[in-house]
Short mmCIF file of C-alpha atoms in Angstrom, two decimals:
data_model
loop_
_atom_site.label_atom_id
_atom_site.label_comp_id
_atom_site.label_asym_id
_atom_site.label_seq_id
_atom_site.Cartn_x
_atom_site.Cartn_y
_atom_site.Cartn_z
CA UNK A 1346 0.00 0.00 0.00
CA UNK A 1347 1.34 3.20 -0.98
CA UNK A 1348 1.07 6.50 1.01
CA UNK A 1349 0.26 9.92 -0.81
CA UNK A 1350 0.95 13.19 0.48
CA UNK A 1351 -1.01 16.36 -0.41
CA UNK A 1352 0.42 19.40 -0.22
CA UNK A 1353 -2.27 21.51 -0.82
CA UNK A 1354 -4.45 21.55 2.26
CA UNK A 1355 -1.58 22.61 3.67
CA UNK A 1356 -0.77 24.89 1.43
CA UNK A 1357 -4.45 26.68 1.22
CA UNK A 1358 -4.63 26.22 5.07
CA UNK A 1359 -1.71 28.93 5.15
CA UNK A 1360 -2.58 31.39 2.30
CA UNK A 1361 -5.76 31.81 4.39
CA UNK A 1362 -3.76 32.67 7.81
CA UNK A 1363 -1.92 34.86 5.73
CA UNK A 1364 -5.27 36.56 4.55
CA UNK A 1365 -7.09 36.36 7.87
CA UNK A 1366 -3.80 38.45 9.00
CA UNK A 1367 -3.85 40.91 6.60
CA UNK A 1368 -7.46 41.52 7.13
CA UNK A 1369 -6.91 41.99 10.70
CA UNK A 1370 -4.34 44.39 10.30
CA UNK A 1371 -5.33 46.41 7.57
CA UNK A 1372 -2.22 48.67 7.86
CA UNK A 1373 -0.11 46.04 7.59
CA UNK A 1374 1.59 47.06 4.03
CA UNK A 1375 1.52 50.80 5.39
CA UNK A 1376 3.96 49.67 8.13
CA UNK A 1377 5.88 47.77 5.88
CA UNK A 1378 6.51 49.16 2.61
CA UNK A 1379 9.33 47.26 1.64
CA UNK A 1380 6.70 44.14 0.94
CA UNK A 1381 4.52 45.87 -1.18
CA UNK A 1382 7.27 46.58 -3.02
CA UNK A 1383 8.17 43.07 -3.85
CA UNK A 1384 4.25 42.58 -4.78
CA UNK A 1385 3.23 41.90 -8.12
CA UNK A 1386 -0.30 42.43 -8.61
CA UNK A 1387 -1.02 42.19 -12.14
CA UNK A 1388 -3.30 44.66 -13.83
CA UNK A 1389 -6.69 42.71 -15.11
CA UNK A 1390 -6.45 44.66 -18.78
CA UNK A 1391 -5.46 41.85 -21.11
CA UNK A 1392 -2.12 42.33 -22.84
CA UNK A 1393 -1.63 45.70 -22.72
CA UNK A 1394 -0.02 47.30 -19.21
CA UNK A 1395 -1.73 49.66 -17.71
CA UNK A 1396 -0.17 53.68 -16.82
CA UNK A 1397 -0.02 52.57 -12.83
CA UNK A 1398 1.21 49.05 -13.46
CA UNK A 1399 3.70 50.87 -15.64
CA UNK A 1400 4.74 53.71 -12.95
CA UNK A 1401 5.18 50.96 -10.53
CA UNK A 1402 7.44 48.96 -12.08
CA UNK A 1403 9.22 51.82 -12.98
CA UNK A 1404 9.31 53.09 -9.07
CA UNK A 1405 10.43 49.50 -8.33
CA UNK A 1406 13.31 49.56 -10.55
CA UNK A 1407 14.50 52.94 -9.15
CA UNK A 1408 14.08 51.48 -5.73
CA UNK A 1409 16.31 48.22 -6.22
CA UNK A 1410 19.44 50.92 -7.74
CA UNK A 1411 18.90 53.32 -5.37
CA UNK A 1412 19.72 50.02 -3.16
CA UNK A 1413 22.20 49.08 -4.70
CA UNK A 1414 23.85 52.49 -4.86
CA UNK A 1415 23.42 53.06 -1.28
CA UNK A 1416 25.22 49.16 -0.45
CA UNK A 1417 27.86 50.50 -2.84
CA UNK A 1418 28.27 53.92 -0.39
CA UNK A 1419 28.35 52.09 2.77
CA UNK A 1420 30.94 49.49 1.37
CA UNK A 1421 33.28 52.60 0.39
CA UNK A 1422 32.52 54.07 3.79
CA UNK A 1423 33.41 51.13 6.09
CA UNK A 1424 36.75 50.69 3.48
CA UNK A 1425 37.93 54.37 3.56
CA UNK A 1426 37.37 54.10 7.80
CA UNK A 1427 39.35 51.53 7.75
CA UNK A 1428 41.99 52.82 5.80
CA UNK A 1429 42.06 56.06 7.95
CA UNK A 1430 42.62 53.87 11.12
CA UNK A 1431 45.52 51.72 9.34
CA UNK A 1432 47.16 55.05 8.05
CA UNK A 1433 46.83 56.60 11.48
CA UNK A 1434 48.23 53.42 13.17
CA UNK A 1435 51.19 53.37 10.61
CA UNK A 1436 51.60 57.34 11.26
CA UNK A 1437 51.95 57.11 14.94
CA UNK A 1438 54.97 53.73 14.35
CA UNK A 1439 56.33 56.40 11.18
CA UNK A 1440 56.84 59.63 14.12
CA UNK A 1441 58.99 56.63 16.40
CA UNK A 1442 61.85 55.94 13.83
CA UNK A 1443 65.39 57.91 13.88
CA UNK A 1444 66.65 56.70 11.09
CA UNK A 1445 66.40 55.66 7.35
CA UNK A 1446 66.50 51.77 8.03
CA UNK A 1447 64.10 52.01 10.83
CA UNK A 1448 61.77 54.33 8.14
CA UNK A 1449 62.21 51.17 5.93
CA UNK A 1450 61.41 48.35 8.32
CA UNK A 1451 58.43 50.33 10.22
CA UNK A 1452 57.22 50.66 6.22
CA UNK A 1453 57.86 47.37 5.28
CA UNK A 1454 56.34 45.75 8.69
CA UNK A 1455 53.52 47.69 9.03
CA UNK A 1456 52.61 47.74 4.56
CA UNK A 1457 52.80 44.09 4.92
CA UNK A 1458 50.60 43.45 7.96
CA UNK A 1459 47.76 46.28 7.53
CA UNK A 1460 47.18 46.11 4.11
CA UNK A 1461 48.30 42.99 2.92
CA UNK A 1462 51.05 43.68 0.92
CA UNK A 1463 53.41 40.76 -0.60
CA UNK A 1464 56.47 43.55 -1.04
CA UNK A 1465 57.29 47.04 0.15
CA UNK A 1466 60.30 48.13 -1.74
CA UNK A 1467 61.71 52.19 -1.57
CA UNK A 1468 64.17 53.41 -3.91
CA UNK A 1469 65.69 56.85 -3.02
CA UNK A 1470 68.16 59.44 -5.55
CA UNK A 1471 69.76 62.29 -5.41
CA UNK A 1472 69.61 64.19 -8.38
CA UNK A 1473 72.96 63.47 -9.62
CA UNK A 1474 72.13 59.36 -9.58
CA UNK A 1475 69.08 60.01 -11.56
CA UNK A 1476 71.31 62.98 -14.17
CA UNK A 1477 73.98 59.69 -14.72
CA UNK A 1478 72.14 57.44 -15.89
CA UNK A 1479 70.45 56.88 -19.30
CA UNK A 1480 66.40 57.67 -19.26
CA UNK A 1481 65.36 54.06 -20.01
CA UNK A 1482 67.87 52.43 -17.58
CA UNK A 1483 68.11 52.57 -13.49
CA UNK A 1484 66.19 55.13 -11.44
CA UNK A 1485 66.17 57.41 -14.41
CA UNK A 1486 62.80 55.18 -15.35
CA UNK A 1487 60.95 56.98 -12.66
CA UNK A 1488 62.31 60.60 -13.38
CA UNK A 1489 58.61 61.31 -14.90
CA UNK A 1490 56.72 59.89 -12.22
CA UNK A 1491 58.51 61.34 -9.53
CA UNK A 1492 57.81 64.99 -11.09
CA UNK A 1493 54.43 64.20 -11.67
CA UNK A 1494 54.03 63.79 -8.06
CA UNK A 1495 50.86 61.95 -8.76
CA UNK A 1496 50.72 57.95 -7.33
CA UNK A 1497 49.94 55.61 -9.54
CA UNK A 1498 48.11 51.57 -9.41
CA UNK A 1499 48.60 49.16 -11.95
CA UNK A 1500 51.12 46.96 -13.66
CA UNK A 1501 54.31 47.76 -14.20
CA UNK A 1502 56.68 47.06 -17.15
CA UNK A 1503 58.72 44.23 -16.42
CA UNK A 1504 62.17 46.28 -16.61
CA UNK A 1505 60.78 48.76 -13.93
CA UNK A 1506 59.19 45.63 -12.18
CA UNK A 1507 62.48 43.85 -11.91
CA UNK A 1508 64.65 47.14 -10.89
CA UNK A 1509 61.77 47.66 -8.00
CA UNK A 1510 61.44 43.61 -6.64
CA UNK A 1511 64.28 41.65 -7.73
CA UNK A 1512 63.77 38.24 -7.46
CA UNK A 1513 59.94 38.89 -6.38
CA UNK A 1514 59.09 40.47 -9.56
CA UNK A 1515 57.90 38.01 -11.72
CA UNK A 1516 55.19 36.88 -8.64
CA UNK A 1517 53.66 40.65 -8.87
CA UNK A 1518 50.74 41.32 -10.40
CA UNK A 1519 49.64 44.84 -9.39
CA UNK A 1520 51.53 47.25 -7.74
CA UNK A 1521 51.00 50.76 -5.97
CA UNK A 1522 53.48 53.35 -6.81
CA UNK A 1523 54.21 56.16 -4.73
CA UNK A 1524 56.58 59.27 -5.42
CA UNK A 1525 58.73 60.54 -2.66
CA UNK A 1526 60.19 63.91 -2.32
CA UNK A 1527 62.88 64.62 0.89
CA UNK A 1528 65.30 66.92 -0.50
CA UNK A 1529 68.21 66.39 -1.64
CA UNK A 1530 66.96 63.10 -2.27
CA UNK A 1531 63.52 61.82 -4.22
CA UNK A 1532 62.50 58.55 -4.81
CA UNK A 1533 59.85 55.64 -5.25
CA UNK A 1534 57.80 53.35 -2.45
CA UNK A 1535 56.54 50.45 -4.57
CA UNK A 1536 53.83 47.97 -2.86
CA UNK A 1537 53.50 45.25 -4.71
CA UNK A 1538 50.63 42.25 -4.96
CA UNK A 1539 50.36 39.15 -6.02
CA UNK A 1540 46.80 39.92 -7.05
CA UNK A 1541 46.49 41.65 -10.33
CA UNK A 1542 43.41 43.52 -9.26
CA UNK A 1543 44.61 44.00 -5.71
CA UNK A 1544 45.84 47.24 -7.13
CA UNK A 1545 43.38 47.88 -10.70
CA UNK A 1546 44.53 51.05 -12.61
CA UNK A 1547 40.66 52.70 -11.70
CA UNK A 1548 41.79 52.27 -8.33
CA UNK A 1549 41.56 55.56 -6.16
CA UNK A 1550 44.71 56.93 -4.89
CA UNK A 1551 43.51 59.50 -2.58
CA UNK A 1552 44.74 57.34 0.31
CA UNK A 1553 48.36 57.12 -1.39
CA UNK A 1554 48.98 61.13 -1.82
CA UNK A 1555 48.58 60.93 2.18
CA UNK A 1556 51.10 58.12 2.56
CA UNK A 1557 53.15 59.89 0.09
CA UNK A 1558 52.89 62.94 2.20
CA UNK A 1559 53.69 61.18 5.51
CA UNK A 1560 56.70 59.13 4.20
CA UNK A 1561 58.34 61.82 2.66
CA UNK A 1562 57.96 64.21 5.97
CA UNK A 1563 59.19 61.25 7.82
CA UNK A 1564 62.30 60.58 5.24
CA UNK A 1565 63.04 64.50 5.67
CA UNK A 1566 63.22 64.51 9.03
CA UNK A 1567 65.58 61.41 9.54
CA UNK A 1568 69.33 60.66 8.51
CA UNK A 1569 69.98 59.97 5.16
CA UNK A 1570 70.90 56.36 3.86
CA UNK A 1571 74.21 55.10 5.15
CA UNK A 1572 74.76 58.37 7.00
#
């Protein structure tokens, strides 16, 4: 003997709680908006769509973007409040070093464990290094960049990669570049990824002009390399 289950008792059983509720509470879809929403209550006009059921679709589509814009907003918000606590953080370990190698390993150490980085590499000149050598070879490379004064995301060449990483360079994918300026001397602060969107070209750099800012106080402040 076999056993059959039906569903649909059940099923009715429930769509008239659900309408014994909303009878009861006739303000129910005034205190909750967001479900009507969601509705769809076709309009009883045959094919054609009527003006309201039109408007209301329209209302509805507006609705879900405005949604999804304001998701996008408080993503951005929570990102760039976190980035203002790692920079301050980093700030506050920048103000303890005395010298250019402890610049280098605060930068390195702190790069690497608040945002992830896979290499922190800085390369500082003085302006007779970068006048000696040829403009596609050696620090020369970054002579544009560094007068721009504008960082940069992206990939790199692989001549400027392998000049910035070494041995690492073939592993990076996407790297942040930053321009320093602590006369005499000016220079690069690479932060490289393995990730090739970790840092995209559409990427803002808002937060780097600040680190660029803060590194390059810090470097003027301190002893120069080797002194």
């Amino acid at each position: 003997m076999s056993l059959q289950h039906d569903d649909k008792p059940a099923d009715t059983d429930f769509e008239q709680v659900v309408a014994d509720y909303l009878i009861a509470h006739p303000d129910f879809l005034v205190r909750h908006p967001e479900v009507l929403a969601e509705i769809d209550i076709p309009h009883p006009t045959g094919s054609a769509v009527s003006l309201i059921e039109r408007q209301v679709r329209i209302l509805r589509e507006q609705n879900h973007h405005m949604r999804d814009q304001l998701a996008d907003l408080v993503a951005i918000a929570r990102e760039n409040d976190t980035l203002a606590r790692r920079l301050h953080r980093l700030t506050l370990a920048l103000i303890e070093a005395r010298a250019f190698d402890e610049v280098l390993n605060t930068l390195q150490d702190e790069l690497r464990n608040l945002f992830h980085a896979d290499a922190v590499e800085m390369k500082l000149f003085s302006a007779e290094e970068l006048a000696a050598h040829k403009a596609e070879h050696g620090p020369a490379m970054f002579t544009d960049f560094i007068e721009c004064e504008r960082p940069t995301c992206g990939k790199l060449p692989a001549e400027q990669l392998e000049y910035l990483f070494g041995s690492q360079a073939a592993e990076t994918g996407s790297v942040a570049l930053i321009p320093l300026h602590a006369p005499p001397l000016v220079g690069v602060l690479a932060i490289g990824s393995h990730d090739p969107q970790r840092f995209h070209a559409e990427k803002s750099v808002d937060f780097l002009k600040r680190l660029a800012d803060i590194v390059s106080a810090t470097l003027s402040a301190v002893s120069s390399p080797g002194s």
